[in-house]
PDB file of N, CA and C in Angstrom:
ATOM      1  N   UNK A   1       1.009  -1.000   0.135  1.00  0.00           N
ATOM      2  CA  UNK A   1       0.061   0.072  -0.207  1.00  0.00           C
ATOM      3  C   UNK A   1       0.923   1.242   0.201  1.00  0.00           C
ATOM      4  N   UNK A   2       2.330   1.063   1.004  1.00  0.00           N
ATOM      5  CA  UNK A   2       3.010   2.277   1.031  1.00  0.00           C
ATOM      6  C   UNK A   2       4.223   2.723  -0.477  1.00  0.00           C
ATOM      7  N   UNK A   3       3.641   2.092  -1.123  1.00  0.00           N
ATOM      8  CA  UNK A   3       4.712   1.333  -2.398  1.00  0.00           C
ATOM      9  C   UNK A   3       3.784   2.604  -3.336  1.00  0.00           C
ATOM     10  N   UNK A   4       1.848   2.281  -3.165  1.00  0.00           N
ATOM     11  CA  UNK A   4       0.587   3.003  -4.150  1.00  0.00           C
ATOM     12  C   UNK A   4       0.936   3.896  -3.682  1.00  0.00           C
ATOM     13  N   UNK A   5       1.010   4.623  -2.974  1.00  0.00           N
ATOM     14  CA  UNK A   5       1.033   5.813  -2.855  1.00  0.00           C
ATOM     15  C   UNK A   5       1.870   6.370  -2.654  1.00  0.00           C
ATOM     16  N   UNK A   6       2.601   6.092  -2.903  1.00  0.00           N
ATOM     17  CA  UNK A   6       3.892   6.785  -2.996  1.00  0.00           C
ATOM     18  C   UNK A   6       4.544   7.095  -4.416  1.00  0.00           C
ATOM     19  N   UNK A   7       3.632   5.684  -5.637  1.00  0.00           N
ATOM     20  CA  UNK A   7       3.540   6.401  -7.231  1.00  0.00           C
ATOM     21  C   UNK A   7       2.313   7.420  -7.175  1.00  0.00           C
ATOM     22  N   UNK A   8       1.620   7.489  -6.639  1.00  0.00           N
ATOM     23  CA  UNK A   8       0.007   8.343  -6.776  1.00  0.00           C
ATOM     24  C   UNK A   8       1.128   9.626  -6.299  1.00  0.00           C
ATOM     25  N   UNK A   9       2.157   9.752  -5.400  1.00  0.00           N
ATOM     26  CA  UNK A   9       2.653  10.730  -4.666  1.00  0.00           C
ATOM     27  C   UNK A   9       3.188  11.124  -5.914  1.00  0.00           C
ATOM     28  N   UNK A  10       4.539  10.743  -6.389  1.00  0.00           N
ATOM     29  CA  UNK A  10       5.116  10.641  -7.539  1.00  0.00           C
ATOM     30  C   UNK A  10       4.186  11.668  -8.442  1.00  0.00           C
ATOM     31  N   UNK A  11       3.589  10.688  -9.264  1.00  0.00           N
ATOM     32  CA  UNK A  11       2.686  11.019 -10.168  1.00  0.00           C
ATOM     33  C   UNK A  11       1.918  12.612 -10.371  1.00  0.00           C
ATOM     34  N   UNK A  12       1.269  13.154  -8.575  1.00  0.00           N
ATOM     35  CA  UNK A  12       0.981  14.018  -8.393  1.00  0.00           C
ATOM     36  C   UNK A  12       1.965  15.206  -8.759  1.00  0.00           C
ATOM     37  N   UNK A  13       3.566  14.821  -8.387  1.00  0.00           N
ATOM     38  CA  UNK A  13       4.445  16.367  -8.284  1.00  0.00           C
ATOM     39  C   UNK A  13       4.568  15.933  -8.638  1.00  0.00           C
ATOM     40  N   UNK A  14       4.437  14.910 -10.957  1.00  0.00           N
ATOM     41  CA  UNK A  14       5.354  15.338 -11.541  1.00  0.00           C
ATOM     42  C   UNK A  14       4.622  14.416 -12.639  1.00  0.00           C
ATOM     43  N   UNK A  15       3.382  15.897 -12.687  1.00  0.00           N
ATOM     44  CA  UNK A  15       2.171  15.702 -13.172  1.00  0.00           C
ATOM     45  C   UNK A  15       3.085  15.183 -15.557  1.00  0.00           C
ATOM     46  N   UNK A  16       4.301  15.608 -15.498  1.00  0.00           N
ATOM     47  CA  UNK A  16       4.753  15.718 -17.004  1.00  0.00           C
ATOM     48  C   UNK A  16       6.140  14.299 -16.762  1.00  0.00           C
ATOM     49  N   UNK A  17       5.762  13.221 -16.664  1.00  0.00           N
ATOM     50  CA  UNK A  17       5.384  12.561 -15.760  1.00  0.00           C
ATOM     51  C   UNK A  17       5.292  11.103 -16.660  1.00  0.00           C
ATOM     52  N   UNK A  18       3.561  10.902 -16.405  1.00  0.00           N
ATOM     53  CA  UNK A  18       2.008  10.554 -16.385  1.00  0.00           C
ATOM     54  C   UNK A  18       2.831   9.426 -18.155  1.00  0.00           C
ATOM     55  N   UNK A  19       2.339  10.016 -18.263  1.00  0.00           N
ATOM     56  CA  UNK A  19       2.697   9.978 -19.739  1.00  0.00           C
ATOM     57  C   UNK A  19       3.557   8.532 -19.909  1.00  0.00           C
ATOM     58  N   UNK A  20       4.863   9.518 -19.264  1.00  0.00           N
ATOM     59  CA  UNK A  20       5.947   8.177 -20.574  1.00  0.00           C
ATOM     60  C   UNK A  20       6.203   7.029 -19.360  1.00  0.00           C
ATOM     61  N   UNK A  21       5.825   7.434 -17.611  1.00  0.00           N
ATOM     62  CA  UNK A  21       6.096   5.723 -17.310  1.00  0.00           C
ATOM     63  C   UNK A  21       4.617   4.827 -16.887  1.00  0.00           C
ATOM     64  N   UNK A  22       3.338   5.538 -18.234  1.00  0.00           N
ATOM     65  CA  UNK A  22       2.238   4.457 -17.910  1.00  0.00           C
ATOM     66  C   UNK A  22       2.829   4.165 -19.366  1.00  0.00           C
ATOM     67  N   UNK A  23       3.427   4.850 -20.558  1.00  0.00           N
ATOM     68  CA  UNK A  23       3.936   3.799 -21.318  1.00  0.00           C
ATOM     69  C   UNK A  23       4.261   3.157 -21.537  1.00  0.00           C
ATOM     70  N   UNK A  24       6.540   3.252 -20.526  1.00  0.00           N
ATOM     71  CA  UNK A  24       7.315   2.333 -20.697  1.00  0.00           C
ATOM     72  C   UNK A  24       6.897   0.688 -19.757  1.00  0.00           C
ATOM     73  N   UNK A  25       5.779   1.008 -19.107  1.00  0.00           N
ATOM     74  CA  UNK A  25       5.146   0.215 -18.060  1.00  0.00           C
ATOM     75  C   UNK A  25       3.958  -0.652 -19.408  1.00  0.00           C
ATOM     76  N   UNK A  26       3.535   0.049 -19.799  1.00  0.00           N
ATOM     77  CA  UNK A  26       3.137  -0.599 -21.135  1.00  0.00           C
ATOM     78  C   UNK A  26       4.443  -1.365 -22.084  1.00  0.00           C
ATOM     79  N   UNK A  27       4.646  -0.549 -22.724  1.00  0.00           N
ATOM     80  CA  UNK A  27       6.100  -1.423 -23.179  1.00  0.00           C
ATOM     81  C   UNK A  27       6.744  -2.709 -23.140  1.00  0.00           C
ATOM     82  N   UNK A  28       6.920  -2.543 -21.320  1.00  0.00           N
ATOM     83  CA  UNK A  28       7.720  -3.051 -19.750  1.00  0.00           C
ATOM     84  C   UNK A  28       6.463  -4.777 -20.664  1.00  0.00           C
ATOM     85  N   UNK A  29       5.108  -4.773 -20.101  1.00  0.00           N
ATOM     86  CA  UNK A  29       4.387  -6.155 -20.498  1.00  0.00           C
ATOM     87  C   UNK A  29       4.152  -5.763 -21.740  1.00  0.00           C
ATOM     88  N   UNK A  30       3.727  -5.617 -22.369  1.00  0.00           N
ATOM     89  CA  UNK A  30       3.487  -5.619 -23.524  1.00  0.00           C
ATOM     90  C   UNK A  30       5.099  -6.496 -24.493  1.00  0.00           C
ATOM     91  N   UNK A  31       5.769  -6.389 -23.867  1.00  0.00           N
ATOM     92  CA  UNK A  31       7.101  -7.267 -24.257  1.00  0.00           C
ATOM     93  C   UNK A  31       7.216  -8.674 -23.777  1.00  0.00           C
ATOM     94  N   UNK A  32       6.412  -8.455 -22.657  1.00  0.00           N
ATOM     95  CA  UNK A  32       6.397  -9.864 -21.758  1.00  0.00           C
ATOM     96  C   UNK A  32       5.445 -10.750 -22.931  1.00  0.00           C
ATOM     97  N   UNK A  33       4.166 -10.689 -22.748  1.00  0.00           N
ATOM     98  CA  UNK A  33       3.983 -10.966 -23.333  1.00  0.00           C
ATOM     99  C   UNK A  33       3.432 -11.293 -25.338  1.00  0.00           C
ATOM    100  N   UNK A  34       3.765 -10.450 -25.831  1.00  0.00           N
ATOM    101  CA  UNK A  34       4.794 -10.990 -27.762  1.00  0.00           C
ATOM    102  C   UNK A  34       5.873 -10.961 -27.807  1.00  0.00           C
ATOM    103  N   UNK A  35       6.587 -10.340 -27.064  1.00  0.00           N
ATOM    104  CA  UNK A  35       7.883 -10.393 -27.502  1.00  0.00           C
ATOM    105  C   UNK A  35       9.007 -11.783 -26.870  1.00  0.00           C
ATOM    106  N   UNK A  36       9.315 -12.560 -26.820  1.00  0.00           N
ATOM    107  CA  UNK A  36       9.490 -13.788 -26.171  1.00  0.00           C
ATOM    108  C   UNK A  36       9.803 -13.780 -27.252  1.00  0.00           C
ATOM    109  N   UNK A  37      10.788 -14.060 -27.663  1.00  0.00           N
ATOM    110  CA  UNK A  37      12.575 -14.845 -28.301  1.00  0.00           C
ATOM    111  C   UNK A  37      13.036 -13.480 -28.515  1.00  0.00           C
ATOM    112  N   UNK A  38      12.854 -11.900 -27.966  1.00  0.00           N
ATOM    113  CA  UNK A  38      13.678 -10.556 -27.960  1.00  0.00           C
ATOM    114  C   UNK A  38      13.830  -9.993 -27.230  1.00  0.00           C
ATOM    115  N   UNK A  39      13.899  -9.083 -26.291  1.00  0.00           N
ATOM    116  CA  UNK A  39      13.711  -8.002 -25.797  1.00  0.00           C
ATOM    117  C   UNK A  39      14.218  -6.558 -26.033  1.00  0.00           C
ATOM    118  N   UNK A  40      12.855  -5.947 -26.226  1.00  0.00           N
ATOM    119  CA  UNK A  40      13.056  -4.749 -25.922  1.00  0.00           C
ATOM    120  C   UNK A  40      14.224  -3.754 -25.365  1.00  0.00           C
ATOM    121  N   UNK A  41      14.288  -2.199 -25.761  1.00  0.00           N
ATOM    122  CA  UNK A  41      15.502  -2.263 -25.562  1.00  0.00           C
ATOM    123  C   UNK A  41      15.208  -0.964 -23.683  1.00  0.00           C
ATOM    124  N   UNK A  42      16.031  -1.295 -23.371  1.00  0.00           N
ATOM    125  CA  UNK A  42      16.485  -0.995 -21.700  1.00  0.00           C
ATOM    126  C   UNK A  42      15.736  -0.266 -21.237  1.00  0.00           C
ATOM    127  N   UNK A  43      15.585  -0.164 -19.940  1.00  0.00           N
ATOM    128  CA  UNK A  43      14.459   1.284 -19.484  1.00  0.00           C
ATOM    129  C   UNK A  43      15.648   1.946 -18.457  1.00  0.00           C
ATOM    130  N   UNK A  44      16.877   1.278 -18.481  1.00  0.00           N
ATOM    131  CA  UNK A  44      18.125   1.865 -16.823  1.00  0.00           C
ATOM    132  C   UNK A  44      18.612   1.161 -17.326  1.00  0.00           C
ATOM    133  N   UNK A  45      20.839   1.814 -17.686  1.00  0.00           N
ATOM    134  CA  UNK A  45      21.196   0.721 -17.426  1.00  0.00           C
ATOM    135  C   UNK A  45      22.252   1.340 -16.919  1.00  0.00           C
ATOM    136  N   UNK A  46      22.907   0.849 -15.389  1.00  0.00           N
ATOM    137  CA  UNK A  46      23.898   1.581 -14.174  1.00  0.00           C
ATOM    138  C   UNK A  46      25.168   0.955 -15.311  1.00  0.00           C
ATOM    139  N   UNK A  47      26.308   2.068 -14.584  1.00  0.00           N
ATOM    140  CA  UNK A  47      26.851   2.252 -14.848  1.00  0.00           C
ATOM    141  C   UNK A  47      28.279   2.100 -13.638  1.00  0.00           C
ATOM    142  N   UNK A  48      29.392   0.837 -13.686  1.00  0.00           N
ATOM    143  CA  UNK A  48      29.602   0.965 -12.156  1.00  0.00           C
ATOM    144  C   UNK A  48      31.086   1.211 -13.230  1.00  0.00           C
ATOM    145  N   UNK A  49      32.577   2.179 -13.199  1.00  0.00           N
ATOM    146  CA  UNK A  49      33.464   2.615 -14.655  1.00  0.00           C
ATOM    147  C   UNK A  49      34.794   2.180 -13.101  1.00  0.00           C
ATOM    148  N   UNK A  50      34.325   2.294 -12.210  1.00  0.00           N
ATOM    149  CA  UNK A  50      34.640   1.480 -11.121  1.00  0.00           C
ATOM    150  C   UNK A  50      34.865   0.290 -10.037  1.00  0.00           C
ATOM    151  N   UNK A  51      35.298  -0.294  -9.023  1.00  0.00           N
ATOM    152  CA  UNK A  51      35.075  -1.069  -7.519  1.00  0.00           C
ATOM    153  C   UNK A  51      35.227  -0.216  -6.213  1.00  0.00           C
ATOM    154  N   UNK A  52      36.765   0.594  -7.226  1.00  0.00           N
ATOM    155  CA  UNK A  52      37.812   0.333  -6.537  1.00  0.00           C
ATOM    156  C   UNK A  52      37.030   1.431  -5.136  1.00  0.00           C
ATOM    157  N   UNK A  53      37.267   0.865  -4.469  1.00  0.00           N
ATOM    158  CA  UNK A  53      36.823   1.625  -3.091  1.00  0.00           C
ATOM    159  C   UNK A  53      36.991   1.462  -2.158  1.00  0.00           C
ATOM    160  N   UNK A  54      38.246   2.973  -0.854  1.00  0.00           N
ATOM    161  CA  UNK A  54      38.110   2.956   0.771  1.00  0.00           C
ATOM    162  C   UNK A  54      37.704   3.040   1.025  1.00  0.00           C
ATOM    163  N   UNK A  55      36.254   2.915   1.260  1.00  0.00           N
ATOM    164  CA  UNK A  55      35.188   2.626   2.231  1.00  0.00           C
ATOM    165  C   UNK A  55      34.610   1.468   2.899  1.00  0.00           C
ATOM    166  N   UNK A  56      34.947   1.040   4.007  1.00  0.00           N
ATOM    167  CA  UNK A  56      34.828  -0.330   4.694  1.00  0.00           C
ATOM    168  C   UNK A  56      33.254  -0.228   4.985  1.00  0.00           C
ATOM    169  N   UNK A  57      31.690   0.156   3.934  1.00  0.00           N
ATOM    170  CA  UNK A  57      30.592   0.533   5.238  1.00  0.00           C
ATOM    171  C   UNK A  57      30.233  -1.322   5.101  1.00  0.00           C
ATOM    172  N   UNK A  58      29.068  -1.700   5.849  1.00  0.00           N
ATOM    173  CA  UNK A  58      29.448  -2.583   6.352  1.00  0.00           C
ATOM    174  C   UNK A  58      27.575  -3.140   6.084  1.00  0.00           C
ATOM    175  N   UNK A  59      27.143  -2.705   4.742  1.00  0.00           N
ATOM    176  CA  UNK A  59      26.147  -3.235   4.470  1.00  0.00           C
ATOM    177  C   UNK A  59      26.761  -2.947   2.956  1.00  0.00           C
ATOM    178  N   UNK A  60      27.923  -2.481   2.152  1.00  0.00           N
ATOM    179  CA  UNK A  60      28.236  -2.943   0.940  1.00  0.00           C
ATOM    180  C   UNK A  60      29.610  -4.584   0.883  1.00  0.00           C
ATOM    181  N   UNK A  61      28.663  -5.443   0.023  1.00  0.00           N
ATOM    182  CA  UNK A  61      29.794  -6.131  -0.969  1.00  0.00           C
ATOM    183  C   UNK A  61      30.516  -6.018  -1.785  1.00  0.00           C
ATOM    184  N   UNK A  62      30.722  -4.805  -2.127  1.00  0.00           N
ATOM    185  CA  UNK A  62      31.709  -4.586  -3.102  1.00  0.00           C
ATOM    186  C   UNK A  62      33.418  -4.957  -1.789  1.00  0.00           C
ATOM    187  N   UNK A  63      33.457  -4.813  -0.980  1.00  0.00           N
ATOM    188  CA  UNK A  63      34.805  -4.633  -0.325  1.00  0.00           C
ATOM    189  C   UNK A  63      35.104  -5.776  -0.345  1.00  0.00           C
ATOM    190  N   UNK A  64      34.604  -7.306  -1.089  1.00  0.00           N
ATOM    191  CA  UNK A  64      35.286  -8.061  -1.263  1.00  0.00           C
ATOM    192  C   UNK A  64      35.408  -8.306  -2.619  1.00  0.00           C
ATOM    193  N   UNK A  65      35.170  -7.875  -2.993  1.00  0.00           N
ATOM    194  CA  UNK A  65      35.352  -8.143  -4.444  1.00  0.00           C
ATOM    195  C   UNK A  65      36.978  -8.490  -5.542  1.00  0.00           C
ATOM    196  N   UNK A  66      37.382  -8.798  -5.780  1.00  0.00           N
ATOM    197  CA  UNK A  66      38.798  -8.901  -6.156  1.00  0.00           C
ATOM    198  C   UNK A  66      38.628  -8.796  -7.754  1.00  0.00           C
ATOM    199  N   UNK A  67      38.529  -6.975  -8.021  1.00  0.00           N
ATOM    200  CA  UNK A  67      38.538  -6.151  -9.760  1.00  0.00           C
ATOM    201  C   UNK A  67      39.709  -7.055  -9.956  1.00  0.00           C
ATOM    202  N   UNK A  68      40.126  -7.862 -11.119  1.00  0.00           N
ATOM    203  CA  UNK A  68      41.087  -7.212 -11.779  1.00  0.00           C
ATOM    204  C   UNK A  68      41.937  -6.366 -13.013  1.00  0.00           C
ATOM    205  N   UNK A  69      40.439  -5.757 -13.645  1.00  0.00           N
ATOM    206  CA  UNK A  69      40.691  -5.264 -14.839  1.00  0.00           C
ATOM    207  C   UNK A  69      38.901  -4.552 -14.634  1.00  0.00           C
ATOM    208  N   UNK A  70      39.379  -3.372 -15.593  1.00  0.00           N
ATOM    209  CA  UNK A  70      38.783  -2.192 -15.272  1.00  0.00           C
ATOM    210  C   UNK A  70      39.058  -1.414 -16.237  1.00  0.00           C
ATOM    211  N   UNK A  71      37.956  -0.816 -16.957  1.00  0.00           N
ATOM    212  CA  UNK A  71      37.783  -0.441 -18.415  1.00  0.00           C
ATOM    213  C   UNK A  71      38.613   0.507 -18.313  1.00  0.00           C
ATOM    214  N   UNK A  72      38.381   0.948 -19.489  1.00  0.00           N
ATOM    215  CA  UNK A  72      39.085   2.609 -20.029  1.00  0.00           C
ATOM    216  C   UNK A  72      37.782   3.524 -20.019  1.00  0.00           C
ATOM    217  N   UNK A  73      38.277   5.221 -19.879  1.00  0.00           N
ATOM    218  CA  UNK A  73      37.334   5.842 -20.007  1.00  0.00           C
ATOM    219  C   UNK A  73      36.758   5.710 -21.149  1.00  0.00           C
ATOM    220  N   UNK A  74      37.362   6.159 -22.383  1.00  0.00           N
ATOM    221  CA  UNK A  74      37.021   5.915 -23.529  1.00  0.00           C
ATOM    222  C   UNK A  74      36.244   4.272 -23.531  1.00  0.00           C
ATOM    223  N   UNK A  75      36.711   3.593 -23.179  1.00  0.00           N
ATOM    224  CA  UNK A  75      34.883   2.357 -23.431  1.00  0.00           C
ATOM    225  C   UNK A  75      33.583   2.491 -23.181  1.00  0.00           C
ATOM    226  N   UNK A  76      33.932   3.564 -21.794  1.00  0.00           N
ATOM    227  CA  UNK A  76      32.538   3.695 -21.259  1.00  0.00           C
ATOM    228  C   UNK A  76      31.730   4.686 -22.270  1.00  0.00           C
ATOM    229  N   UNK A  77      31.893   5.702 -22.279  1.00  0.00           N
ATOM    230  CA  UNK A  77      32.399   6.927 -23.440  1.00  0.00           C
ATOM    231  C   UNK A  77      31.936   5.919 -24.379  1.00  0.00           C
ATOM    232  N   UNK A  78      32.787   5.636 -25.619  1.00  0.00           N
ATOM    233  CA  UNK A  78      31.877   4.212 -26.654  1.00  0.00           C
ATOM    234  C   UNK A  78      29.854   3.350 -25.830  1.00  0.00           C
ATOM    235  N   UNK A  79      30.002   2.916 -25.124  1.00  0.00           N
ATOM    236  CA  UNK A  79      29.619   2.391 -25.243  1.00  0.00           C
ATOM    237  C   UNK A  79      28.050   3.334 -24.479  1.00  0.00           C
ATOM    238  N   UNK A  80      28.339   4.210 -23.764  1.00  0.00           N
ATOM    239  CA  UNK A  80      26.853   5.604 -23.860  1.00  0.00           C
ATOM    240  C   UNK A  80      26.445   6.364 -25.009  1.00  0.00           C
ATOM    241  N   UNK A  81      28.022   6.406 -26.248  1.00  0.00           N
ATOM    242  CA  UNK A  81      27.384   6.574 -27.266  1.00  0.00           C
ATOM    243  C   UNK A  81      26.151   5.948 -28.026  1.00  0.00           C
ATOM    244  N   UNK A  82      26.786   4.509 -27.615  1.00  0.00           N
ATOM    245  CA  UNK A  82      25.821   3.332 -28.308  1.00  0.00           C
ATOM    246  C   UNK A  82      24.560   3.300 -27.655  1.00  0.00           C
ATOM    247  N   UNK A  83      24.944   3.077 -26.576  1.00  0.00           N
ATOM    248  CA  UNK A  83      22.509   3.334 -25.511  1.00  0.00           C
ATOM    249  C   UNK A  83      22.200   4.460 -25.963  1.00  0.00           C
ATOM    250  N   UNK A  84      23.291   5.473 -26.255  1.00  0.00           N
ATOM    251  CA  UNK A  84      21.517   7.278 -26.361  1.00  0.00           C
ATOM    252  C   UNK A  84      20.318   6.356 -26.903  1.00  0.00           C
ATOM    253  N   UNK A  85      20.817   6.318 -28.007  1.00  0.00           N
ATOM    254  CA  UNK A  85      19.711   6.578 -29.171  1.00  0.00           C
ATOM    255  C   UNK A  85      18.546   5.191 -28.560  1.00  0.00           C
ATOM    256  N   UNK A  86      18.494   5.010 -27.580  1.00  0.00           N
ATOM    257  CA  UNK A  86      17.514   4.441 -26.835  1.00  0.00           C
ATOM    258  C   UNK A  86      16.142   4.881 -25.594  1.00  0.00           C
ATOM    259  N   UNK A  87      17.466   6.325 -25.804  1.00  0.00           N
ATOM    260  CA  UNK A  87      17.169   7.093 -24.282  1.00  0.00           C
ATOM    261  C   UNK A  87      16.911   6.906 -22.917  1.00  0.00           C
ATOM    262  N   UNK A  88      17.882   5.744 -22.849  1.00  0.00           N
ATOM    263  CA  UNK A  88      17.712   5.566 -20.973  1.00  0.00           C
ATOM    264  C   UNK A  88      17.945   6.397 -20.056  1.00  0.00           C
ATOM    265  N   UNK A  89      17.375   5.682 -19.067  1.00  0.00           N
ATOM    266  CA  UNK A  89      17.671   6.744 -17.711  1.00  0.00           C
ATOM    267  C   UNK A  89      19.215   5.936 -17.285  1.00  0.00           C
ATOM    268  N   UNK A  90      20.071   6.889 -17.470  1.00  0.00           N
ATOM    269  CA  UNK A  90      21.997   6.314 -17.080  1.00  0.00           C
ATOM    270  C   UNK A  90      22.025   6.371 -15.385  1.00  0.00           C
ATOM    271  N   UNK A  91      22.436   5.517 -15.096  1.00  0.00           N
ATOM    272  CA  UNK A  91      23.231   5.473 -13.874  1.00  0.00           C
ATOM    273  C   UNK A  91      23.835   5.261 -13.598  1.00  0.00           C
ATOM    274  N   UNK A  92      25.300   6.552 -12.212  1.00  0.00           N
ATOM    275  CA  UNK A  92      26.255   6.480 -12.712  1.00  0.00           C
ATOM    276  C   UNK A  92      26.560   5.822 -11.707  1.00  0.00           C
ATOM    277  N   UNK A  93      27.577   5.543 -10.904  1.00  0.00           N
ATOM    278  CA  UNK A  93      27.856   4.537  -9.920  1.00  0.00           C
ATOM    279  C   UNK A  93      29.572   4.436  -9.512  1.00  0.00           C
ATOM    280  N   UNK A  94      29.881   3.871  -8.338  1.00  0.00           N
ATOM    281  CA  UNK A  94      30.937   3.446  -7.376  1.00  0.00           C
ATOM    282  C   UNK A  94      33.084   4.300  -7.382  1.00  0.00           C
TER     283      UNK A  94
END
């Protein structure tokens, strides 16, 4: 119930985003039922340019990861250029 109230609050405060949110939800549901052989373009992309961290947060499991290879900045920029035609939300973290 709390999640539903949160969605209504978000829609009330951002009425311009309601059609986009509804269209994305409809696309997502339709792709599940009608496109079983392939998927639609991603709505969200999470990018972790680095896993190096000098913090040791209790809730984070990255402190146990052993990373031997990290992509160069040019590689990340190339990936972003390739996916920008899909207009996804891009979250950068790490």
